[in-house]
């Protein structure tokens, strides 16, 4: 069966420090991968998605970046964190579909609670 | 563009009360519709889905019917339990490649014993 691992579960970082959150998926190949952020009391905001190794699409301009060095690995990074980067970060995957076909569902990791102080 | 609107929370109910969380959407074409649930400190889990008009998704006593004429997908449960306390997200999936899920802002439900 497929599983998704996301770590760390919680992270407290000072402003201006770097960030690296990692997400890996097991049990599937060629998944679509996603990073979402959930700010306190707010809904989900899609940050990045990837349809393949090295292919990253950014939905929201910001000081965050994403990379996909391997098929089932997705990394969220920042060189210098801002206070506004605090939030709950969720990695997710879905089965890769052909264009013009509907995605069945997203599978989410357990999330990382990031506090920037 | 595509969007999902949910009723504002938080919603507070007593145990065994009837639950309705409204969700309406705007989308081109015929999206699939989903309800996801997020329990405290966890990621999101798929609760139920419907892929075409008039389909009813159901799971764990929750139901939602895909209403194309009203572009709605309201979540209902006849008798809520304390363990149903969570944040509920309505979402749609567009017929596109890659990024194709659009989520509503979420509705926090608190069920009191």
XYZ file of N, CA and C in Angstrom:
690
model
N 0.839 -1.188 0.000
C 0.000 0.000 0.000
C 0.884 1.252 0.000
N 0.253 2.347 -0.374
C 1.011 3.592 -0.467
C 1.036 4.308 0.879
N 2.156 4.904 1.182
C 2.271 5.714 2.390
C 3.043 6.985 2.056
N 2.792 7.993 2.846
C 3.490 9.263 2.674
C 4.084 9.664 4.012
N 5.348 10.025 4.001
C 6.044 10.399 5.213
C 6.462 11.861 5.118
N 6.257 12.563 6.181
C 6.596 13.981 6.215
C 7.273 14.266 7.546
N 8.371 14.990 7.481
C 9.056 15.330 8.735
C 9.827 16.645 8.592
N 10.091 17.297 9.755
C 9.686 16.886 11.105
C 8.217 17.206 11.374
N 7.716 16.739 12.473
C 6.328 17.003 12.840
C 6.161 18.424 13.359
N 7.128 18.894 14.094
C 7.099 20.270 14.593
C 8.485 20.881 14.433
N 8.492 22.187 14.253
C 9.754 22.879 14.035
C 9.615 24.312 14.507
N 10.572 24.749 15.303
C 10.620 26.136 15.745
C 11.928 26.728 15.237
N 11.794 27.787 14.434
C 12.978 28.374 13.813
C 12.985 29.887 14.019
N 14.159 30.483 14.165
C 14.212 31.950 14.266
C 14.073 32.593 12.897
N 13.606 33.813 12.897
C 13.524 34.586 11.654
C 14.901 34.667 11.009
N 14.926 34.480 9.690
C 16.180 34.583 8.957
C 16.935 33.278 8.826
N 16.459 32.246 9.503
C 17.139 30.957 9.418
C 16.638 30.182 8.200
N 17.392 29.178 7.746
C 16.950 28.390 6.595
C 15.926 27.330 7.004
N 15.268 26.778 5.979
C 14.246 25.764 6.219
C 14.404 24.627 5.225
N 14.186 23.422 5.705
C 14.105 22.274 4.814
C 13.114 21.280 5.384
N 12.016 21.101 4.674
C 11.017 20.099 5.039
C 11.018 19.026 3.973
N 10.959 17.788 4.417
C 11.061 16.697 3.453
C 9.810 15.817 3.473
N 9.517 15.307 2.308
C 8.344 14.464 2.136
C 8.715 13.327 1.184
N 8.383 12.112 1.555
C 8.629 10.983 0.655
C 7.369 10.124 0.572
N 7.194 9.544 -0.581
C 6.046 8.687 -0.836
C 6.554 7.288 -1.137
N 5.860 6.297 -0.617
C 6.232 4.908 -0.865
C 5.052 4.168 -1.482
N 5.375 3.183 -2.279
C 4.341 2.311 -2.794
C 3.671 2.773 -4.062
N 4.209 3.800 -4.691
C 3.644 4.267 -5.951
C 4.761 4.889 -6.773
N 4.540 4.988 -8.059
C 5.535 5.594 -8.946
C 4.915 6.758 -9.690
N 5.772 7.721 -10.031
C 5.354 8.881 -10.821
C 4.170 9.636 -10.230
N 4.162 9.858 -8.929
C 3.023 10.597 -8.384
C 3.121 12.084 -8.693
N 1.979 12.741 -8.669
C 1.982 14.200 -8.559
C 2.226 14.519 -7.081
N 3.035 15.520 -6.822
C 3.351 15.883 -5.444
C 2.996 17.341 -5.199
N 2.593 17.627 -3.972
C 2.083 18.955 -3.630
C 2.605 19.396 -2.265
N 2.820 20.703 -2.127
C 3.012 21.325 -0.822
C 1.884 22.337 -0.600
N 1.209 22.182 0.538
C 0.179 23.115 0.942
C 0.599 23.771 2.256
N 0.067 24.973 2.478
C 0.231 25.623 3.769
C -1.144 25.965 4.325
N -1.254 25.768 5.609
C -2.486 26.094 6.302
C -2.137 27.058 7.415
N -2.425 28.327 7.217
C -2.160 29.311 8.257
C -3.229 29.182 9.344
N -2.904 29.644 10.535
C -3.806 29.503 11.683
C -5.184 30.062 11.366
N -6.205 29.218 11.534
C -7.568 29.670 11.321
C -7.958 29.876 9.872
N -7.104 29.416 8.970
C -7.405 29.624 7.554
C -7.386 28.305 6.805
N -7.788 28.352 5.568
C -7.848 27.140 4.756
C -6.516 26.776 4.149
N -6.564 25.874 3.211
C -5.362 25.372 2.559
C -4.958 26.253 1.384
N -3.686 26.513 1.322
C -3.137 27.287 0.218
C -2.107 26.425 -0.504
N -2.316 26.187 -1.766
C -1.346 25.419 -2.539
C -0.121 26.277 -2.796
N 1.046 25.742 -2.438
C 2.301 26.457 -2.639
C 3.022 25.993 -3.904
N 3.195 24.693 -4.018
C 3.923 24.123 -5.143
C 3.292 22.792 -5.536
N 3.442 22.453 -6.802
C 3.107 21.101 -7.206
C 4.118 20.652 -8.249
N 4.218 19.332 -8.370
C 5.225 18.766 -9.269
C 4.640 17.546 -9.966
N 4.823 17.495 -11.269
C 4.354 16.349 -12.040
C 5.488 15.427 -12.429
N 6.723 15.751 -12.019
C 7.843 14.888 -12.344
C 9.129 15.422 -11.749
N 10.173 14.614 -11.815
C 11.477 15.002 -11.276
C 11.922 16.321 -11.905
N 12.293 17.247 -11.039
C 12.786 18.526 -11.515
C 11.736 19.469 -12.055
N 10.482 19.052 -12.066
C 9.394 19.889 -12.597
C 8.591 20.459 -11.425
N 8.734 21.752 -11.204
C 8.092 22.412 -10.087
C 7.275 23.584 -10.614
N 6.042 23.663 -10.162
C 5.201 24.813 -10.483
C 4.852 25.524 -9.189
N 5.016 26.831 -9.202
C 4.738 27.638 -8.020
C 3.395 28.336 -8.185
N 2.590 28.228 -7.163
C 1.272 28.856 -7.210
C 1.261 30.232 -6.575
N 2.137 30.450 -5.615
C 2.131 31.703 -4.860
C 3.558 32.224 -4.756
N 3.815 33.418 -5.250
C 5.172 33.958 -5.132
C 5.529 34.228 -3.676
N 6.700 33.820 -3.255
C 7.090 33.958 -1.867
C 8.570 33.623 -1.741
N 9.052 33.579 -0.514
C 10.460 33.263 -0.325
C 10.692 31.778 -0.119
N 9.711 30.961 -0.425
C 9.876 29.519 -0.338
C 10.187 28.951 -1.715
N 10.828 27.787 -1.717
C 11.094 27.079 -2.969
C 10.879 25.599 -2.739
N 10.732 24.866 -3.817
C 10.533 23.422 -3.718
C 11.424 22.738 -4.725
N 11.783 21.516 -4.397
C 12.598 20.721 -5.310
C 12.133 19.276 -5.265
N 12.371 18.602 -6.362
C 12.011 17.177 -6.453
C 13.214 16.451 -7.034
N 14.151 16.088 -6.178
C 15.377 15.443 -6.669
C 15.170 13.998 -7.087
N 14.156 13.358 -6.544
C 13.839 11.974 -6.908
C 12.341 11.856 -7.150
N 11.954 10.768 -7.766
C 10.552 10.617 -8.167
C 9.587 10.740 -7.000
N 9.968 10.205 -5.838
C 9.044 10.171 -4.721
C 9.513 11.026 -3.548
N 10.316 12.033 -3.832
C 10.826 12.912 -2.791
C 10.528 14.352 -3.162
N 9.973 15.077 -2.208
C 9.595 16.465 -2.446
C 10.077 17.277 -1.261
N 10.830 18.344 -1.519
C 11.452 19.120 -0.465
C 10.995 20.569 -0.544
N 10.639 21.118 0.587
C 10.264 22.532 0.690
C 11.380 23.266 1.421
N 11.852 24.364 0.852
C 13.006 25.054 1.408
C 12.794 26.556 1.472
N 13.612 27.152 2.313
C 13.713 28.605 2.345
C 15.126 28.971 2.766
N 15.655 30.043 2.208
C 16.987 30.492 2.612
C 16.908 31.340 3.876
N 15.807 32.115 3.974
C 15.638 32.986 5.144
C 14.165 33.046 5.505
N 13.811 32.467 6.626
C 12.408 32.424 7.037
C 11.914 33.791 7.509
N 10.637 34.026 7.232
C 9.943 35.220 7.708
C 8.914 34.807 8.758
N 8.505 35.765 9.562
C 7.463 35.482 10.551
C 6.202 34.934 9.865
N 5.906 35.479 8.720
C 4.684 35.097 8.006
C 4.750 33.681 7.432
N 5.914 33.040 7.534
C 6.023 31.664 7.060
C 5.487 30.654 8.080
N 5.160 31.110 9.254
C 4.603 30.206 10.263
C 3.302 29.597 9.762
N 3.120 28.330 10.078
C 1.896 27.669 9.646
C 2.065 26.163 9.680
N 1.037 25.506 9.218
C 1.025 24.051 9.163
C 1.227 23.651 7.710
N 2.309 22.933 7.437
C 2.670 22.583 6.068
C 2.313 21.132 5.806
N 1.625 20.936 4.720
C 1.159 19.605 4.371
C 1.702 19.199 3.013
N 2.257 18.006 2.972
C 2.667 17.404 1.718
C 1.553 16.458 1.277
N 1.359 16.332 0.012
C 0.317 15.440 -0.496
C 0.748 14.848 -1.831
N 0.126 13.734 -2.173
C 0.384 13.143 -3.482
C -0.925 12.667 -4.103
N -0.885 12.538 -5.405
C -2.012 11.964 -6.118
C -1.473 11.134 -7.269
N -2.310 10.229 -7.741
C -1.930 9.427 -8.893
C -1.834 10.346 -10.097
N -0.767 10.195 -10.870
C -0.621 11.035 -12.051
C -1.614 10.593 -13.114
N -2.355 11.585 -13.602
C -3.354 11.300 -14.619
C -2.979 11.957 -15.932
N -3.549 11.445 -16.980
C -3.362 12.092 -18.269
C -4.107 13.423 -18.268
N -3.701 14.334 -19.121
C -4.456 15.582 -19.226
C -5.921 15.332 -19.536
N -6.756 16.188 -19.067
C -8.199 16.113 -19.300
C -8.855 14.941 -18.599
N -8.172 14.366 -17.607
C -8.832 13.363 -16.785
C -8.856 13.860 -15.345
N -9.841 13.419 -14.625
C -10.028 13.936 -13.274
C -9.194 13.153 -12.275
N -8.555 13.893 -11.388
C -7.810 13.235 -10.326
C -8.759 12.667 -9.294
N -8.486 11.475 -8.842
C -9.416 10.821 -7.933
C -9.368 11.405 -6.541
N -8.195 11.530 -5.973
C -8.118 12.107 -4.640
C -6.672 12.387 -4.274
N -6.540 13.200 -3.243
C -5.245 13.528 -2.679
C -5.010 12.721 -1.416
N -3.762 12.327 -1.224
C -3.366 11.651 0.007
C -2.400 12.571 0.734
N -2.703 12.855 1.985
C -1.935 13.847 2.730
C -0.995 13.198 3.739
N 0.130 13.862 3.964
C 0.988 13.524 5.071
C 0.426 14.087 6.359
N 1.114 13.822 7.452
C 0.603 14.227 8.766
C 0.923 15.675 9.099
N 1.721 16.334 8.274
C 1.943 17.765 8.446
C 3.126 18.124 9.321
N 3.607 19.345 9.101
C 4.669 19.929 9.916
C 4.190 21.267 10.459
N 4.187 21.404 11.764
C 3.817 22.678 12.380
C 5.082 23.520 12.508
N 5.165 24.585 11.718
C 6.331 25.460 11.723
C 6.002 26.754 12.457
N 6.827 27.067 13.430
C 6.697 28.326 14.153
C 7.967 29.117 13.935
N 7.821 30.309 13.370
C 8.964 31.186 13.141
C 8.913 32.293 14.188
N 9.969 32.412 14.966
C 9.962 33.355 16.093
C 10.959 34.487 15.882
N -12.718 31.826 -12.427
C -11.916 30.658 -12.115
C -12.670 29.686 -11.240
N -11.992 28.629 -10.866
C -12.609 27.622 -10.001
C -12.457 27.993 -8.540
N -13.505 27.803 -7.774
C -13.451 28.152 -6.361
C -14.452 27.341 -5.575
N -14.213 27.278 -4.268
C -15.107 26.565 -3.348
C -15.410 27.486 -2.185
N -16.678 27.568 -1.843
C -17.108 28.400 -0.729
C -17.782 27.528 0.313
N -17.390 27.709 1.562
C -17.990 26.959 2.662
C -18.600 27.907 3.670
N -19.546 27.397 4.426
C -20.127 28.208 5.481
C -19.064 28.546 6.514
N -19.203 29.714 7.088
C -18.243 30.155 8.076
C -18.428 29.365 9.365
N -17.327 29.043 9.991
C -17.400 28.392 11.287
C -17.047 29.378 12.378
N -16.792 28.888 13.579
C -16.932 27.486 13.950
C -18.393 27.103 14.182
N -18.625 25.817 14.032
C -19.939 25.258 14.294
C -19.851 24.445 15.580
N -20.732 24.737 16.509
C -20.749 24.026 17.787
C -22.102 23.348 17.950
N -22.066 22.042 18.159
C -23.292 21.260 18.300
C -23.208 20.366 19.529
N -24.349 19.967 20.011
C -24.411 18.971 21.064
C -24.406 17.581 20.439
N -23.935 16.624 21.211
C -23.901 15.248 20.714
C -25.300 14.813 20.287
N -25.358 14.071 19.193
C -26.586 13.543 18.592
C -27.376 14.597 17.807
N -26.862 15.784 17.689
C -27.539 16.802 16.868
C -27.306 16.525 15.397
N -28.146 17.158 14.568
C -28.035 17.033 13.113
C -27.033 18.063 12.595
N -26.187 17.623 11.663
C -25.146 18.492 11.130
C -25.380 18.778 9.655
N -25.249 20.037 9.292
C -25.154 20.439 7.884
C -24.032 21.444 7.756
N -23.129 21.194 6.847
C -22.095 22.168 6.492
C -22.263 22.449 5.008
N -22.572 23.698 4.700
C -22.838 24.063 3.311
C -21.558 24.250 2.516
N -21.628 23.819 1.258
C -20.513 24.004 0.336
C -21.078 24.288 -1.047
N -20.609 25.338 -1.669
C -20.948 25.624 -3.058
C -19.667 25.831 -3.844
N -19.758 25.605 -5.133
C -18.550 25.677 -5.941
C -18.799 26.436 -7.237
N -17.730 26.895 -7.802
C -17.717 27.483 -9.138
C -16.635 26.771 -9.923
N -17.025 26.231 -11.049
C -16.041 25.488 -11.835
C -16.487 25.395 -13.275
N -15.514 25.298 -14.156
C -15.815 25.006 -15.550
C -15.860 23.496 -15.724
N -16.703 23.063 -16.604
C -16.790 21.634 -16.838
C -17.485 20.900 -15.713
N -17.063 19.679 -15.472
C -17.728 18.810 -14.495
C -16.694 18.272 -13.512
N -16.468 19.026 -12.459
C -15.446 18.592 -11.507
C -15.930 17.431 -10.647
N -15.005 16.743 -10.021
C -15.329 15.838 -8.924
C -15.330 16.651 -7.635
N -16.138 16.222 -6.688
C -16.276 16.960 -5.432
C -15.911 16.066 -4.257
N -15.324 16.670 -3.239
C -14.784 15.918 -2.112
C -15.085 16.635 -0.796
N -15.158 15.835 0.249
C -15.062 16.356 1.610
C -13.866 15.687 2.276
N -12.977 16.538 2.810
C -11.847 16.064 3.580
C -12.050 16.475 5.036
N -11.491 15.665 5.953
C -11.592 15.981 7.375
C -10.191 16.031 7.968
N -9.997 16.988 8.847
C -8.696 17.152 9.512
C -8.917 17.120 11.011
N -8.462 16.055 11.660
C -8.548 15.959 13.105
C -7.389 16.740 13.718
N -7.510 17.172 14.950
C -6.498 18.030 15.574
C -5.085 17.477 15.438
N -4.190 18.320 14.930
C -2.781 17.963 14.821
C -2.442 16.986 13.718
N -3.384 16.705 12.847
C -3.145 15.713 11.790
C -3.290 16.324 10.405
N -2.920 15.537 9.402
C -3.150 15.941 8.028
C -4.598 15.691 7.640
N -4.908 15.920 6.395
C -6.277 15.748 5.922
C -6.517 14.313 5.467
N -7.738 13.852 5.697
C -8.144 12.530 5.239
C -9.387 12.689 4.369
N -9.445 11.898 3.322
C -10.637 11.917 2.504
C -11.806 11.334 3.288
N -12.908 12.060 3.329
C -14.093 11.586 4.021
C -15.066 10.942 3.024
N -15.356 11.659 1.946
C -16.227 11.105 0.916
C -16.057 11.906 -0.368
N -16.579 11.353 -1.452
C -16.449 12.041 -2.721
C -17.629 11.701 -3.623
N -17.794 12.520 -4.661
C -18.798 12.261 -5.695
C -18.221 12.753 -7.008
N -18.372 11.968 -8.040
C -17.696 12.282 -9.293
C -18.616 12.793 -10.387
N -19.927 12.698 -10.198
C -20.823 13.247 -11.214
C -22.129 13.680 -10.574
N -22.882 14.444 -11.340
C -24.126 15.019 -10.843
C -25.060 13.941 -10.300
N -25.689 14.260 -9.171
C -26.659 13.409 -8.466
C -26.012 12.244 -7.722
N -24.711 12.092 -7.818
C -24.021 11.077 -7.017
C -24.099 11.455 -5.548
N -24.211 10.471 -4.703
C -24.162 10.697 -3.259
C -22.940 9.984 -2.708
N -22.068 10.755 -2.064
C -20.945 10.164 -1.363
C -21.331 9.944 0.088
N -20.845 8.850 0.676
C -21.174 8.591 2.075
C -20.038 7.826 2.736
N -19.884 8.098 4.040
C -18.842 7.429 4.814
C -19.016 7.807 6.275
N -18.911 6.852 7.160
C -18.963 7.080 8.614
C -20.214 7.848 9.032
N -21.308 7.653 8.338
C -22.549 8.329 8.687
C -22.711 9.699 8.050
N -21.677 10.179 7.376
C -21.736 11.456 6.661
C -22.216 11.207 5.229
N -22.947 12.186 4.698
C -23.415 12.103 3.322
C -23.310 13.470 2.657
N -23.125 13.441 1.339
C -23.179 14.675 0.555
C -23.610 14.305 -0.849
N -24.480 15.114 -1.435
C -24.992 14.850 -2.779
C -24.538 15.936 -3.734
N -24.032 15.534 -4.855
C -23.537 16.423 -5.908
C -24.742 17.019 -6.627
N -24.985 18.307 -6.394
C -26.130 18.992 -6.998
C -25.625 19.975 -8.046
N -25.708 19.574 -9.286
C -25.195 20.428 -10.358
C -26.057 21.675 -10.528
N -27.363 21.516 -10.343
C -28.252 22.648 -10.598
C -28.042 23.778 -9.604
N -27.623 23.434 -8.398
C -27.363 24.465 -7.391
C -25.869 24.610 -7.114
N -25.043 23.899 -7.859
C -23.579 23.859 -7.668
C -23.243 23.722 -6.187
N -23.818 22.703 -5.560
C -23.607 22.529 -4.135
C -23.208 21.099 -3.810
N -22.612 20.944 -2.623
C -22.184 19.626 -2.144
C -22.191 19.698 -0.615
N -23.366 19.847 -0.059
C -23.504 20.060 1.384
C -23.254 18.762 2.149
N -22.525 18.873 3.246
C -22.212 17.722 4.089
C -23.262 17.602 5.190
N -23.751 16.372 5.416
C -24.765 16.152 6.436
C -24.449 14.901 7.243
N -24.888 14.957 8.506
C -24.842 13.761 9.353
C -26.002 13.845 10.318
N -26.688 12.729 10.462
C -27.908 12.736 11.247
C -27.692 12.879 12.740
N -26.573 12.362 13.238
C -26.344 12.371 14.680
C -24.838 12.431 14.916
N -24.366 13.611 15.292
C -22.916 13.768 15.438
C -22.441 13.252 16.789
N -21.169 12.895 16.827
C -20.535 12.421 18.041
C -19.375 13.345 18.395
N -18.943 13.264 19.641
C -17.811 14.087 20.077
C -16.595 13.830 19.188
N -16.426 12.600 18.756
C -15.271 12.221 17.933
C -15.323 12.823 16.530
N -16.441 13.428 16.168
C -16.536 14.103 14.862
C -15.955 15.510 14.895
N -15.556 15.961 16.049
C -14.962 17.299 16.166
C -13.695 17.364 15.324
N -13.669 18.286 14.384
C -12.573 18.358 13.418
C -12.823 19.563 12.519
N -11.920 19.768 11.577
C -12.135 20.778 10.543
C -12.481 20.045 9.246
N -13.528 20.504 8.587
C -14.021 19.850 7.384
C -13.778 20.766 6.187
N -13.173 20.188 5.152
C -12.847 20.944 3.950
C -13.615 20.387 2.763
N -14.278 21.266 2.061
C -14.892 20.911 0.787
C -13.871 21.193 -0.310
N -13.840 20.355 -1.329
C -12.845 20.546 -2.382
C -13.400 20.067 -3.712
N -12.833 20.590 -4.765
C -13.177 20.104 -6.098
C -11.901 19.759 -6.849
N -12.066 18.857 -7.790
C -10.961 18.461 -8.643
C -11.336 18.761 -10.078
N -10.510 19.553 -10.715
C -10.773 19.939 -12.091
C -10.181 18.911 -13.050
N -10.637 18.956 -14.254
C -10.083 18.053 -15.270
C -8.831 18.654 -15.873
N -7.814 18.729 -15.049
C -6.563 19.311 -15.516
C -5.404 18.454 -15.064
N -4.287 18.692 -15.641
C -3.077 17.933 -15.353
C -2.320 18.635 -14.240
N -1.806 17.891 -13.281
C -1.022 18.524 -12.245
C -1.914 19.153 -11.191
N -1.708 20.421 -10.937
C -2.474 21.096 -9.886
C -3.930 21.132 -10.273
N -4.738 20.447 -9.580
C -6.136 20.423 -9.983
C -7.096 20.298 -8.819
N -6.646 20.473 -7.606
C -7.538 20.468 -6.449
C -7.677 21.886 -5.925
N -8.914 22.251 -5.670
C -9.205 23.553 -5.077
C -9.970 23.297 -3.791
N -9.480 23.857 -2.683
C -10.088 23.617 -1.386
C -10.860 24.843 -0.904
N -11.904 24.589 -0.164
C -12.574 25.644 0.564
C -11.768 26.012 1.802
N -12.170 27.027 2.537
C -11.408 27.508 3.688
C -11.507 26.611 4.915
N -12.416 25.651 4.898
C -12.567 24.773 6.052
C -13.604 25.287 7.034
N -14.290 24.358 7.685
C -15.271 24.677 8.722
C -14.939 23.858 9.951
N -14.702 24.561 11.041
C -14.366 23.863 12.287
C -15.651 23.440 12.993
N -15.736 22.172 13.329
C -16.889 21.615 14.052
C -16.452 21.174 15.438
N -17.173 21.638 16.425
C -16.958 21.185 17.792
C -18.246 20.542 18.290
N -18.139 19.304 18.755
C -19.303 18.589 19.280
C -19.124 18.427 20.782
N -20.094 18.921 21.515
C -20.027 18.884 22.972
C -20.811 17.704 23.530
N -20.287 17.067 24.583
C -21.011 15.917 25.158
C -22.264 16.347 25.922
